[in-house]
Coordinates of C-alpha atoms in Angstrom, one line a residue:
X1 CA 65.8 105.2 -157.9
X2 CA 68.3 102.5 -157.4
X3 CA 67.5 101.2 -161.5
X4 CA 67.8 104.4 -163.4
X5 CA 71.6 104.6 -163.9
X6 CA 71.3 100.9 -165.5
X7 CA 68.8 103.1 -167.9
X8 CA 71.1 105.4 -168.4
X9 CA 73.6 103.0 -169.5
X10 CA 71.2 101.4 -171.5
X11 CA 70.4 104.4 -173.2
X12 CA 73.9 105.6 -173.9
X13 CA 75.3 101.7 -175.4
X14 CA 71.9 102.5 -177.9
X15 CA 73.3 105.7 -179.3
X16 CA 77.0 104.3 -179.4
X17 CA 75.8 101.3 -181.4
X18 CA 75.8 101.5 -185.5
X19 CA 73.1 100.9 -187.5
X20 CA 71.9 97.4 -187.8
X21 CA 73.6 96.2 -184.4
X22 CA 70.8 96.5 -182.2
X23 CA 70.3 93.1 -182.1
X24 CA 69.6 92.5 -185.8
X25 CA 66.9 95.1 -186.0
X26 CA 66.9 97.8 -188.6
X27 CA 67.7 101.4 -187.4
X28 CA 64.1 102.3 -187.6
X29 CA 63.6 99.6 -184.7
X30 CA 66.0 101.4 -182.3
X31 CA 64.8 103.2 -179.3
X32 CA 66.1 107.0 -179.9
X33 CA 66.4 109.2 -176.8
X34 CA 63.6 111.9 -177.4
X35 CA 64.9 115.0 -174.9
X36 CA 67.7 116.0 -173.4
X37 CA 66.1 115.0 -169.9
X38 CA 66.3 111.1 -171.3
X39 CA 69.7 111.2 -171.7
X40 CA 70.4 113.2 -168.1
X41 CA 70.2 111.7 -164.5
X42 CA 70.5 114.4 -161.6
X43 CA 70.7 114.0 -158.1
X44 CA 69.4 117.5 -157.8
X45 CA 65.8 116.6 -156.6
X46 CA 67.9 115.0 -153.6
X47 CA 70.0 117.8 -152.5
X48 CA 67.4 120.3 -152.7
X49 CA 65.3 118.4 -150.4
X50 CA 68.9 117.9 -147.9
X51 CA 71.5 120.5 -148.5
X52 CA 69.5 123.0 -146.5
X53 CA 69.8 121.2 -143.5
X54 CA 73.4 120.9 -143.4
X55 CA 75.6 123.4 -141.9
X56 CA 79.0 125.2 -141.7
X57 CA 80.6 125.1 -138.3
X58 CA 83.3 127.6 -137.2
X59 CA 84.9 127.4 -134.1
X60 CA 87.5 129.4 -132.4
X61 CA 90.3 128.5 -129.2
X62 CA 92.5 130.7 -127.3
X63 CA 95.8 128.4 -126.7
X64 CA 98.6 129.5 -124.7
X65 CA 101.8 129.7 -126.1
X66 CA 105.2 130.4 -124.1
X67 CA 108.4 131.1 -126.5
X68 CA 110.8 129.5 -124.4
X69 CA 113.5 126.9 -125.4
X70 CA 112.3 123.2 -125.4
X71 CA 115.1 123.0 -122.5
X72 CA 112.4 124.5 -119.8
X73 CA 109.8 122.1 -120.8
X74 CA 111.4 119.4 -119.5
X75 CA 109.8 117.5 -116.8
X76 CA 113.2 116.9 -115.2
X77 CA 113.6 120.8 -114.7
X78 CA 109.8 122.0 -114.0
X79 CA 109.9 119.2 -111.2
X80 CA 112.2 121.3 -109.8
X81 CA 112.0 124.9 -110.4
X82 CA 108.2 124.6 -111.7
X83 CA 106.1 125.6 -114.7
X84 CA 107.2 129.0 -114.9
X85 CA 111.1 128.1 -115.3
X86 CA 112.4 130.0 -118.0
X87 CA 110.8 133.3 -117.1
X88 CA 108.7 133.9 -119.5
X89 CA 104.6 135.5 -119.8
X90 CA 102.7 132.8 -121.6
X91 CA 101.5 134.8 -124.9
X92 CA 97.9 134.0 -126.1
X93 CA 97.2 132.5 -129.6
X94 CA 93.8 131.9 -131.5
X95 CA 93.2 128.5 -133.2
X96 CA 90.4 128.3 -135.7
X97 CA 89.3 125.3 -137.2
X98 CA 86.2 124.5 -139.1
X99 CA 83.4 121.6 -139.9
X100 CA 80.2 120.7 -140.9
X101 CA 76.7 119.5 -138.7
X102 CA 73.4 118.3 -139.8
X103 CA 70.3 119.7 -138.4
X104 CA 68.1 116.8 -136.9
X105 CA 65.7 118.9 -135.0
X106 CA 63.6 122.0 -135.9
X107 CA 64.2 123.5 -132.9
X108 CA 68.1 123.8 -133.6
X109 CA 70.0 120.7 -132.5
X110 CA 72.4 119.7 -134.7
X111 CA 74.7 116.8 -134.9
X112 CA 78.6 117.1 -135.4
X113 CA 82.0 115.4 -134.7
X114 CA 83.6 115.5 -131.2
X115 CA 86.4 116.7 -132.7
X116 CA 85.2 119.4 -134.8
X117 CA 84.2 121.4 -131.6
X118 CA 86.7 119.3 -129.1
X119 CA 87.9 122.2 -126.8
X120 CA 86.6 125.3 -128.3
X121 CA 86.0 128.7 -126.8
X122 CA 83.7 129.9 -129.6
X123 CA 81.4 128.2 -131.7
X124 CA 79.5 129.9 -134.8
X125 CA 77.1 127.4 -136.9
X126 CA 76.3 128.8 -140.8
X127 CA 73.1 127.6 -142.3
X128 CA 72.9 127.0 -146.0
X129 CA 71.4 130.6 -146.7
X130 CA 74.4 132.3 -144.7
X131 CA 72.2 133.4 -141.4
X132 CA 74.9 132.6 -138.4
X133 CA 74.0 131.3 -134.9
X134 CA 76.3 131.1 -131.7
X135 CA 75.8 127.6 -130.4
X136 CA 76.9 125.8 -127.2
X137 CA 77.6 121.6 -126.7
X138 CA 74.8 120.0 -125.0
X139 CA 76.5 116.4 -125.0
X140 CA 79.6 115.2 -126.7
X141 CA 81.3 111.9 -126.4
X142 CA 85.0 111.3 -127.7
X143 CA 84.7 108.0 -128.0
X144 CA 82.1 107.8 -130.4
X145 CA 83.5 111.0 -131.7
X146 CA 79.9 112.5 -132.1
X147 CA 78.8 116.3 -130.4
X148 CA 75.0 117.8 -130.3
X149 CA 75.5 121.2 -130.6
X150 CA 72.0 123.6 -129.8
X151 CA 71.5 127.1 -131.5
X152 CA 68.5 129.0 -131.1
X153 CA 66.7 130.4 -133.7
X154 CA 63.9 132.1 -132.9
X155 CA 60.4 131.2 -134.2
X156 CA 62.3 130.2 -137.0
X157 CA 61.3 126.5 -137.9
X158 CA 64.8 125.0 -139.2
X159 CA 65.1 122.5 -142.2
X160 CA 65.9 119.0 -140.4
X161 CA 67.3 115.5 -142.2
X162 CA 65.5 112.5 -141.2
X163 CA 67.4 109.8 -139.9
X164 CA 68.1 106.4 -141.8
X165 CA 68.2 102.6 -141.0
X166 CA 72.0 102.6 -141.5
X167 CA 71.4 98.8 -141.0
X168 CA 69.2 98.5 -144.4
X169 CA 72.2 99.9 -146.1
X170 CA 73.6 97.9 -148.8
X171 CA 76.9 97.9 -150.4
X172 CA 76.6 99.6 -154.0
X173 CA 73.9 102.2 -152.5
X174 CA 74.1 105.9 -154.4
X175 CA 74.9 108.2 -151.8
X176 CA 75.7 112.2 -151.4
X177 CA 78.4 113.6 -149.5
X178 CA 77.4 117.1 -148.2
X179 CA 79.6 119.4 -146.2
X180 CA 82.4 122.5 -146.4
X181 CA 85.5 121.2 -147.7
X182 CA 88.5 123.3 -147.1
X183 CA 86.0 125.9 -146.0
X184 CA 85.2 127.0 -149.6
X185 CA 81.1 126.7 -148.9
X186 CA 79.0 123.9 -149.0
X187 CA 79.8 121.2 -151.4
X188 CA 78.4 118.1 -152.8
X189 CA 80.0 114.8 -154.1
X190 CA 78.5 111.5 -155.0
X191 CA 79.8 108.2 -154.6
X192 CA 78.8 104.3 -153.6
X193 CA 78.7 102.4 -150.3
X194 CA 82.4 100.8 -150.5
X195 CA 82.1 98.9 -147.5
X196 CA 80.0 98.4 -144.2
X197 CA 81.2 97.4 -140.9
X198 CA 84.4 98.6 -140.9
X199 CA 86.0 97.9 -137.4
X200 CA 90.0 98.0 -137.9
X201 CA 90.3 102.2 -138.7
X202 CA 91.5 103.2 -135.8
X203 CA 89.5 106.5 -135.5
X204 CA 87.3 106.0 -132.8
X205 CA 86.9 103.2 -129.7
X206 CA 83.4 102.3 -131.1
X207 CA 84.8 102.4 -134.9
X208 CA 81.7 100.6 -137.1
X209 CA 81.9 102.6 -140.0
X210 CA 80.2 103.4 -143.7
X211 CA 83.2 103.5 -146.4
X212 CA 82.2 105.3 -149.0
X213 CA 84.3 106.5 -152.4
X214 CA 82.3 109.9 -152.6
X215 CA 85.1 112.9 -152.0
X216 CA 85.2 113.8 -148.4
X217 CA 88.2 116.3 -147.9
X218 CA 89.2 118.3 -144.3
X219 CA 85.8 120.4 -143.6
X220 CA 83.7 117.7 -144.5
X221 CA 84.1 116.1 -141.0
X222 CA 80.4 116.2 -139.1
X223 CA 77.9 116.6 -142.6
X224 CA 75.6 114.4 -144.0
X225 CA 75.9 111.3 -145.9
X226 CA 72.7 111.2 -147.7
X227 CA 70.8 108.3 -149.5
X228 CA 69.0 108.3 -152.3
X229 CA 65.7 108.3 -150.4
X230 CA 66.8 112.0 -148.9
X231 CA 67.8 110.5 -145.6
X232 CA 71.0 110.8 -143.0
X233 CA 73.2 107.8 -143.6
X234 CA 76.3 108.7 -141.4
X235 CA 78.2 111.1 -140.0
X236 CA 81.4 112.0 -142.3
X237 CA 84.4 111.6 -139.9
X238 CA 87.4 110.8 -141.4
X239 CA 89.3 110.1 -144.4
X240 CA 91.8 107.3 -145.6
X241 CA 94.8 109.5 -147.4
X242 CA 97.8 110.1 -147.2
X243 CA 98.1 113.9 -148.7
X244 CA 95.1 115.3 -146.9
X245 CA 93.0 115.1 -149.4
X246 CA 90.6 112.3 -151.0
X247 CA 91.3 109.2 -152.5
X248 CA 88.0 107.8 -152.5
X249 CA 88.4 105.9 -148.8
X250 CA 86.0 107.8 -146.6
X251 CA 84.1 106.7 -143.4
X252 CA 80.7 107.7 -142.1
X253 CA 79.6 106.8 -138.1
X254 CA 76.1 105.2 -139.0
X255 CA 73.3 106.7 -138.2
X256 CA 71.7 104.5 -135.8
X257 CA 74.5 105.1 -133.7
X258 CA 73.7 108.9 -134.6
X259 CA 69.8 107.6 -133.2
X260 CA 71.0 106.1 -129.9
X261 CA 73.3 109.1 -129.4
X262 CA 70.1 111.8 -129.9
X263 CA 68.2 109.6 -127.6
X264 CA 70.8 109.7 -124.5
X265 CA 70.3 113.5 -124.9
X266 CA 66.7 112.8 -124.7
X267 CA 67.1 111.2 -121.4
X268 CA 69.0 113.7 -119.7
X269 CA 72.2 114.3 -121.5
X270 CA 74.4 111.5 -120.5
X271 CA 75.2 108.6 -123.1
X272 CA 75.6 105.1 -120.5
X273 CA 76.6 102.1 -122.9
X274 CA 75.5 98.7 -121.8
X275 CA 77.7 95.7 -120.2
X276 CA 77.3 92.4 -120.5
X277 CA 80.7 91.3 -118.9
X278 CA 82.4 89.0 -121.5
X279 CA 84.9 90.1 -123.5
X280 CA 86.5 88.0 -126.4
X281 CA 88.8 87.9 -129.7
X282 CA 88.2 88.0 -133.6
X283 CA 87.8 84.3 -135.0
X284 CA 90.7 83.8 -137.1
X285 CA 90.1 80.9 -140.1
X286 CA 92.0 77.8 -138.4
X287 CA 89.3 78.7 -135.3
X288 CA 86.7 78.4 -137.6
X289 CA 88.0 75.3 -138.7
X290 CA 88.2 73.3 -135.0
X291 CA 85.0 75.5 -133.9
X292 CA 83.1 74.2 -136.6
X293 CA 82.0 76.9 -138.4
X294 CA 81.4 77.6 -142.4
X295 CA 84.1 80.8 -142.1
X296 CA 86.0 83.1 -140.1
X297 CA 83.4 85.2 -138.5
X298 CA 82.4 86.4 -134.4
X299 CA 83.8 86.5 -131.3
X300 CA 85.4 83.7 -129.6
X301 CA 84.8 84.6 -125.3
X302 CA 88.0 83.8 -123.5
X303 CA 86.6 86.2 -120.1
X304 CA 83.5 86.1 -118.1
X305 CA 83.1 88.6 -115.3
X306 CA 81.7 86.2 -112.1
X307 CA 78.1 87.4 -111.6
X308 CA 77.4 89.4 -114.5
X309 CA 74.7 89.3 -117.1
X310 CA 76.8 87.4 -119.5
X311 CA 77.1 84.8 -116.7
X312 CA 73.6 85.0 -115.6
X313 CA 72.5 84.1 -119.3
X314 CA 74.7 81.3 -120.0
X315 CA 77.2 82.5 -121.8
X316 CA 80.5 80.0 -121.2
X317 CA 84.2 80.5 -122.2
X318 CA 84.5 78.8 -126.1
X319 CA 81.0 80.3 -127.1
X320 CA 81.5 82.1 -130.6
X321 CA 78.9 85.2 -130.3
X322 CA 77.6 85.4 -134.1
X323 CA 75.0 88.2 -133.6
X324 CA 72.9 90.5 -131.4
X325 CA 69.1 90.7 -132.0
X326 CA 69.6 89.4 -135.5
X327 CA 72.6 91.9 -136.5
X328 CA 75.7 90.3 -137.6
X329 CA 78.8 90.6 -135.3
X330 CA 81.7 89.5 -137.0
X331 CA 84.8 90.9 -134.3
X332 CA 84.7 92.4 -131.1
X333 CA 84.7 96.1 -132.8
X334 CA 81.2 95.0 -134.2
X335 CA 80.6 93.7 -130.7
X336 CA 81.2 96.8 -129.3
X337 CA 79.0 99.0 -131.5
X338 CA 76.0 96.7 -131.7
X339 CA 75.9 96.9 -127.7
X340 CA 76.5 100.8 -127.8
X341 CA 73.4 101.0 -129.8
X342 CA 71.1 99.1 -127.2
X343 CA 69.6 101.2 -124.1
X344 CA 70.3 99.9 -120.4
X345 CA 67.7 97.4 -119.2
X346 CA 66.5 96.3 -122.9
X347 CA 66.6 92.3 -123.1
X348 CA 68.8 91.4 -126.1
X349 CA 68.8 87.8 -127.8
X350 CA 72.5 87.3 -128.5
X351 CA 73.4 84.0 -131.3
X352 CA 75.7 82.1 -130.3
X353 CA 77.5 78.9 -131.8
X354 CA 78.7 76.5 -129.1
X355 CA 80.4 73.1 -129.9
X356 CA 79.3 73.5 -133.3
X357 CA 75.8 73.8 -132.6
X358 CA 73.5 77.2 -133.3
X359 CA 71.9 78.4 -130.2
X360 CA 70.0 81.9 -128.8
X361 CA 70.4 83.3 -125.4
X362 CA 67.8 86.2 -123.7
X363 CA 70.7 88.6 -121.7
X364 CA 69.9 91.7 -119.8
X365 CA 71.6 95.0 -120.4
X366 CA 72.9 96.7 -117.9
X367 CA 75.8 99.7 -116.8
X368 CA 78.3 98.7 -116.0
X369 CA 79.0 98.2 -112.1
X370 CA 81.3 100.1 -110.0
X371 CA 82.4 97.4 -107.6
X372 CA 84.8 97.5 -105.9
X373 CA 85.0 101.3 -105.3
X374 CA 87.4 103.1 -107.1
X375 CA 89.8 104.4 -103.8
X376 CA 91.6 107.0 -105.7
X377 CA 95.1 107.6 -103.8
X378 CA 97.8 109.6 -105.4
X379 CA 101.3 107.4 -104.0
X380 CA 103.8 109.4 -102.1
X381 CA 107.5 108.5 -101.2
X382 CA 110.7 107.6 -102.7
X383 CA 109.6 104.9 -104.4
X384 CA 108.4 104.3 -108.3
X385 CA 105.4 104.9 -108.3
X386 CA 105.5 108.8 -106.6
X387 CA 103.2 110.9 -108.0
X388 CA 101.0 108.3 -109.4
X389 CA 97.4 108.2 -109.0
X390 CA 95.9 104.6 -108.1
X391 CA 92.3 103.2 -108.0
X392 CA 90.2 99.6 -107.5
X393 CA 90.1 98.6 -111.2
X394 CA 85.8 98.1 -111.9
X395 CA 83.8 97.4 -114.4
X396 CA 82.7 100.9 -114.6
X397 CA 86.2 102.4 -114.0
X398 CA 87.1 100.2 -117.0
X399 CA 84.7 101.5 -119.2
X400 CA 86.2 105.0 -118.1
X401 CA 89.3 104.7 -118.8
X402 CA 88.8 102.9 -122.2
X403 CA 90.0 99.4 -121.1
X404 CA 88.2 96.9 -122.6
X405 CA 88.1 93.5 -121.1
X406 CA 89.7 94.6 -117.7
X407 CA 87.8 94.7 -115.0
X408 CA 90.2 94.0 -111.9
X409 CA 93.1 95.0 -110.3
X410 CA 95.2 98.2 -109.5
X411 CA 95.1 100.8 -112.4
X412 CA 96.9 103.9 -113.0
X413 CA 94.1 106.7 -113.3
X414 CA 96.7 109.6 -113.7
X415 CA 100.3 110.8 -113.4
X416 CA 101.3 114.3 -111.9
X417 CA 103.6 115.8 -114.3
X418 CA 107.2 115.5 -113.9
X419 CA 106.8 112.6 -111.7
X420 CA 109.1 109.7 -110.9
X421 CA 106.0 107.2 -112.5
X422 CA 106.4 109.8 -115.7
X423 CA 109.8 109.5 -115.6
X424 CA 110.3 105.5 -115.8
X425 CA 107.7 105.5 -118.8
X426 CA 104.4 104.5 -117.1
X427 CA 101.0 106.0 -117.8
X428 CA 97.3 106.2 -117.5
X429 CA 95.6 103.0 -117.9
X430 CA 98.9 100.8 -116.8
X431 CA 97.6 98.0 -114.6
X432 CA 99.7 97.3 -111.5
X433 CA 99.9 93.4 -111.3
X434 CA 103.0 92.6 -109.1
X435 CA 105.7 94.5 -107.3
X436 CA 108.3 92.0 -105.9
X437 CA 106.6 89.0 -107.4
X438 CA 103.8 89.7 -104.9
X439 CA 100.1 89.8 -106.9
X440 CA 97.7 92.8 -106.0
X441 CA 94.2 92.8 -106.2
X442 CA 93.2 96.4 -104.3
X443 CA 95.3 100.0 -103.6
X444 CA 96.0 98.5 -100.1
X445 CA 98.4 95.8 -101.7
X446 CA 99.9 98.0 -103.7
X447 CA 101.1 100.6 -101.0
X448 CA 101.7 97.8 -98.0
X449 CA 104.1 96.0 -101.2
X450 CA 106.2 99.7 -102.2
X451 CA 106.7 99.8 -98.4
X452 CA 108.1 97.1 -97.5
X453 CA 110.4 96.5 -101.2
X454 CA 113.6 97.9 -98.9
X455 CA 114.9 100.2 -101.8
X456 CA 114.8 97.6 -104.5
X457 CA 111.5 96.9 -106.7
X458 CA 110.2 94.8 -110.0
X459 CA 107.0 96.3 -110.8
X460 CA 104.7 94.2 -113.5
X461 CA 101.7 95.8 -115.2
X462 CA 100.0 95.4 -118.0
X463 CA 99.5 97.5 -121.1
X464 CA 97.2 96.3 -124.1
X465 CA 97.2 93.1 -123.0
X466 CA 101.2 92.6 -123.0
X467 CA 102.7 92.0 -119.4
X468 CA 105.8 93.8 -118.6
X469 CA 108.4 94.4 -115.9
X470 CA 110.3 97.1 -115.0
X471 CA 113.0 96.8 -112.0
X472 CA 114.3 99.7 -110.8
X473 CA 117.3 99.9 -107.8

């Protein structure tokens, strides 16, 4: 498929060329288009055989809205006269939004964007030939930004889209952008691979994406990114623009990560990502340099968690992790997704380069560990840190709470509105480290240290990866 637009162009430089250019033959030489179907390349064949498999999603929220002054939101006032200061009945208002979902089982499981169907009371899923199904979420996962949604139709037998090797995608690959822009009905656009392996969007935690330069507008979040072949690509999830509409920088979640999503719900409906307990930073190009390697490229391990598989395997601080089973991992966003895509007990070969020398190691894949237990204690007292919520910082608390790379200490796991912790600007996910120069390692530190600070305290924590202090008399 990949050759007929160079025909194509072939066949339009022919008729553009005058007589007796054609490389010196005579005009009788010439190859002369002899239909109109010569001279037209459609993509139709493809969407007929995937259109009907993407759908229109509709969902609906009741929100509720108080018409007070921004005064009686305040946290200084609600701490004292509570959430219903300013006397007011909290009105109800609907929110609709809408989407697009791909069909990738018969029996009506379709596949969508977290945040398509992120907190909605209603949700109505419109097939291509305008029947309408109520559906409900049976797994979503916000920080792949993915949702299966399950309608039931009957003895109806549903039009499905196989899934793709997203990895066997190649930059320069034809592919279709199906979905309902703007809500105006289903809509196709066609476009190239841009890129693969983008890591540095920002949309989602495990952000590998397919950048593509076919239109994807509001709407087309959760369809199909189709291939040439008639196969699902990606998941449409966001767009690069600065209007809100396209500018030909779109990004599609790949569709082995769509696979290894479908599978969890296989297994009982809950998506566990593999730990290997190493964490690490992008290779910048003087590393390369002193490391030895031909260019910028992997992850450089500065962390090893004691007694984890990445220990267990060999992995040392200074290894530059190059690949997993054979896939390229070129920062630790690719690390990321190339583990999310493994299942829990599989024995991965991860490349490494250490001391300028190419070797593999075998490591086993497991969840991550919740040791030491958590201890959740919400502090009380006059002190700082009233109202906040502490816990034993874990591997598997980490993984929680979206901290990558930390996996001890005392972290704040919530904040009770209006509280003192609010108040001095800390929040979920700050990691207690000192108070009064003294380190903590567990919630028992923590509280014997605000006791005993005698009305004056320096509290340091940490907060994406910068340490800070705040002292407070």
């Amino acid at each position: 498929m990949k050759r007929q637009p160079a025909l194509l162009l072939l066949l339009l430089a022919a008729l553009l060329l005058p007589v007796g250019m054609s490389g010196g033959g005579s005009a009788s030489a010439q190859s002369v288009p002899s239909s109109r179907a010569d001279l037209t390349y459609s993509f139709s064949s493809v969407v007929k055989k995937t259109a009907p498999a993407v759908v229109n999603i509709y969902t609906r929220r009741v929100v509720q809205a108080r018409n007070v002054s921004p005064l009686f939101n305040d946290p200084f006032f609600q701490q004292f006269f509570g959430n219903d200061f300013g006397g007011t009945v909290p009105q109800q208002r609907v929110q609709n939004s809408l989407g697009s979902g791909v069909i990738l089982r018969a029996d009506g499981l379709i596949v969508t964007n977290n945040h398509v169907i992120k907190n909605s009371d209603q949700i109505t899923v419109v097939l291509s030939d305008r029947r309408e199904y109520p559906a409900h979420v049976m797994l979503a996962d916000e920080r792949i930004d993915l949702a299966l949604l399950k309608i039931e139709p009957g003895k109806t037998v549903l039009p499905t889209l196989p899934l793709a090797d997203s990895d066997q995608i190649e930059v320069g690959d034809f592919v279709l952008a199906i979905g309902n822009p703007f809500g105006v009905g289903q809509t196709v656009t066609s476009g190239i691979v841009s890129a693969l392996a983008r890591t540095q969007v920002g949309i989602s935690d495990y952000g590998f994406f397919i950048q593509t330069d076919a239109a994807i507008n509001p709407g087309n979040s959760g369809g199909a990114l189709v291939t040439m072949d008639g196969k699902l690509a990606g998941i449409n999830t966001a767009i690069y623009s600065q209007s809100g509409g396209s500018i030909g920088i779109g990004f599609a979640i790949p569709a082995n990560m769509v696979a290894r999503f479908l599978a969890a719900e296989l297994k009982g409906g809950h998506l566990d990502r593999p730990w290997i307990g190493a964490s690490g930073q992008a290779v910048s190009a003087d590393m390369a340099e002193a490391l030895g390697l031909d260019h910028p490229t992997g992850v450089i391990i500065d962390e090893i968690y004691p007694g984890s598989p990445a220990s267990q395997a060999g992995l040392k601080r200074g290894d530059v992790v190059t690949a997993i089973n054979g896939k390229l991992v070129e920062d630790p966003g690719s690390l990321r997704f190339r583990l999310a895509t493994l299942d829990i007990g599989e024995i991965a070969t991860l490349s490494i380069v250490r001391k300028g020398q190419p070797l593999d190691l075998r490591i086993r894949l497991i969840a991550p560990p919740e040791t030491p237990p958590a201890n959740k204690t919400e502090l009380q007292g006059a002190q700082p840190l009233a109202g906040a919520t502490v816990a034993n910082l874990s591997p598997a608390l980490a993984e929680q709470l979206q901290l990558d790379g930390e996996w001890k200490g005392v972290v704040i796991v919530q904040i009770r509105r209006g509280a003192t912790a609010m108040r001095l600007g800390l929040r979920q996910g700050d990691i207690i480290v000192a108070v009064n120069g003294r380190n903590l390692t567990k919630v028992s530190d923590l509280q014997q240290a605000l006791d005993t600070a005698n009305g004056s305290w320096d509290v340091t924590f940490r907060r994406d990866g910068e340490t800070r202090t705040l002292r407070i008399d």
